[in-house]
Tab-separated table of C-alpha atoms in Angstrom:
chain	number	residue	atom	x	y	z
A	27	UNK	CA	106.749	173.797	149.577
A	28	UNK	CA	103.621	172.069	150.341
A	29	UNK	CA	102.468	168.518	149.715
A	30	UNK	CA	100.771	167.718	146.526
A	31	UNK	CA	97.159	166.616	146.760
A	32	UNK	CA	96.459	162.893	146.544
A	33	UNK	CA	95.968	161.637	143.134
A	34	UNK	CA	98.562	163.888	141.547
A	35	UNK	CA	100.873	162.261	138.939
A	36	UNK	CA	103.866	162.071	141.194
A	37	UNK	CA	102.085	160.042	143.748
A	38	UNK	CA	100.364	157.736	141.385
A	39	UNK	CA	102.063	154.358	141.432
A	40	UNK	CA	102.080	152.125	138.374
A	41	UNK	CA	100.321	148.940	139.146
A	42	UNK	CA	101.118	145.618	137.483
A	43	UNK	CA	98.508	143.249	136.229
A	44	UNK	CA	97.816	140.394	138.615
A	45	UNK	CA	98.449	137.935	135.763
A	46	UNK	CA	101.796	139.526	134.629
A	47	UNK	CA	104.454	136.902	134.735
A	48	UNK	CA	102.040	134.112	135.638
A	49	UNK	CA	101.242	132.825	132.126
A	50	UNK	CA	103.149	129.728	131.066
A	51	UNK	CA	105.313	130.007	128.077
A	52	UNK	CA	103.466	128.956	124.895
A	53	UNK	CA	104.252	125.494	123.815
A	54	UNK	CA	105.322	124.780	120.258
A	55	UNK	CA	103.178	122.407	118.145
A	56	UNK	CA	106.213	121.262	116.383
A	57	UNK	CA	107.579	118.022	117.743
A	58	UNK	CA	111.305	118.614	118.287
A	59	UNK	CA	112.052	114.986	119.145
A	60	UNK	CA	113.840	113.100	116.355
A	61	UNK	CA	113.410	109.531	115.053
A	62	UNK	CA	115.509	107.938	112.368
A	63	UNK	CA	113.288	105.147	110.996
A	64	UNK	CA	114.816	102.361	108.784
A	65	UNK	CA	112.018	101.121	106.608
A	66	UNK	CA	112.403	97.516	105.325
A	67	UNK	CA	110.381	94.969	103.348
A	68	UNK	CA	109.698	92.097	105.763
A	69	UNK	CA	110.144	89.323	103.235
A	70	UNK	CA	111.849	88.632	100.984
A	71	UNK	CA	114.798	90.673	102.317
A	72	UNK	CA	115.872	93.192	99.693
A	73	UNK	CA	118.253	96.035	100.458
A	74	UNK	CA	117.150	97.909	97.335
A	75	UNK	CA	113.706	98.357	99.013
A	76	UNK	CA	115.185	99.570	102.265
A	77	UNK	CA	115.249	103.401	103.126
A	78	UNK	CA	115.615	105.774	105.964
A	79	UNK	CA	113.081	108.241	107.047
A	80	UNK	CA	113.590	111.229	109.299
A	81	UNK	CA	110.478	111.743	111.467
A	82	UNK	CA	109.269	112.338	114.986
A	83	UNK	CA	107.500	110.230	117.639
A	84	UNK	CA	104.244	112.015	116.683
A	85	UNK	CA	104.462	110.800	113.036
A	86	UNK	CA	101.443	108.670	112.060
A	87	UNK	CA	101.884	105.234	110.532
A	88	UNK	CA	99.720	106.529	107.656
A	89	UNK	CA	102.470	109.037	106.648
A	90	UNK	CA	105.033	106.183	106.687
A	91	UNK	CA	102.698	103.978	104.589
A	92	UNK	CA	102.349	106.819	102.063
A	93	UNK	CA	106.186	107.083	101.771
A	94	UNK	CA	106.413	103.369	101.246
A	95	UNK	CA	103.756	103.429	98.480
A	96	UNK	CA	105.662	106.373	96.847
A	97	UNK	CA	108.884	104.406	96.886
A	98	UNK	CA	107.083	101.613	95.020
A	99	UNK	CA	105.794	104.039	92.467
A	100	UNK	CA	102.264	103.606	93.699
A	101	UNK	CA	102.193	100.058	92.530
A	102	UNK	CA	101.289	98.536	95.976
A	103	UNK	CA	98.534	98.889	98.481
A	104	UNK	CA	97.142	96.930	101.426
A	105	UNK	CA	100.251	97.114	103.518
A	106	UNK	CA	100.939	95.522	106.836
A	107	UNK	CA	103.171	97.524	109.054
A	108	UNK	CA	105.017	96.569	112.195
A	109	UNK	CA	107.381	98.591	114.444
A	110	UNK	CA	110.727	97.097	115.539
A	111	UNK	CA	109.818	93.503	114.651
A	112	UNK	CA	107.521	91.877	112.146
A	113	UNK	CA	104.841	89.561	113.513
A	114	UNK	CA	101.261	89.119	112.176
A	115	UNK	CA	99.953	89.758	115.791
A	116	UNK	CA	101.739	93.037	115.999
A	117	UNK	CA	100.433	94.811	112.902
A	118	UNK	CA	99.713	98.451	113.727
A	119	UNK	CA	96.884	100.524	112.492
A	120	UNK	CA	97.428	103.635	110.254
A	121	UNK	CA	95.921	105.994	112.738
A	122	UNK	CA	98.619	105.196	115.396
A	123	UNK	CA	101.658	107.276	115.969
A	124	UNK	CA	105.243	105.962	116.449
A	125	UNK	CA	104.930	107.130	120.125
A	126	UNK	CA	101.923	104.960	120.556
A	127	UNK	CA	104.034	102.056	119.216
A	128	UNK	CA	106.655	102.652	121.841
A	129	UNK	CA	109.063	104.820	119.812
A	130	UNK	CA	109.966	108.011	121.729
A	131	UNK	CA	113.206	109.021	119.891
A	132	UNK	CA	116.418	107.653	118.440
A	133	UNK	CA	116.249	104.934	115.829
A	134	UNK	CA	113.587	102.322	115.029
A	135	UNK	CA	112.853	99.654	112.385
A	136	UNK	CA	109.674	99.675	110.518
A	137	UNK	CA	108.867	96.455	108.649
A	138	UNK	CA	106.211	96.280	105.941
A	139	UNK	CA	104.596	93.579	103.822
A	140	UNK	CA	102.022	93.612	101.068
A	141	UNK	CA	100.092	91.332	98.823
A	142	UNK	CA	100.917	91.972	95.106
A	143	UNK	CA	98.100	93.191	92.926
A	144	UNK	CA	97.149	91.070	89.876
A	145	UNK	CA	98.064	92.883	86.782
A	146	UNK	CA	99.862	92.647	83.500
A	147	UNK	CA	103.129	91.401	85.048
A	148	UNK	CA	101.404	88.917	87.168
A	149	UNK	CA	99.010	87.382	84.748
């Protein structure tokens, strides 16, 4: 039997794309790292106002502030928040993340303070 002419189906080789296998795996946008934040009122110390919050290092301080306000039934505002110790020079902005405050995983303390609003109870 004779040879098949070039270009016949048997002689065609399957070519692989030059990019096949070279793409990196897609990264997840979900932060898998875990942080257990213990949120406490700075002063006066009150265990009734202490709570734990599961979050990640990419959690913004604004999210934590919203949870604090929720715990107070919306009756507080103008919070000062510090991470791992409370000091007026270390108050963090709401746009920062826990990671930007030095928390990369594990546990952390978040202290908050606020000025009470004038109202019926504080007349």
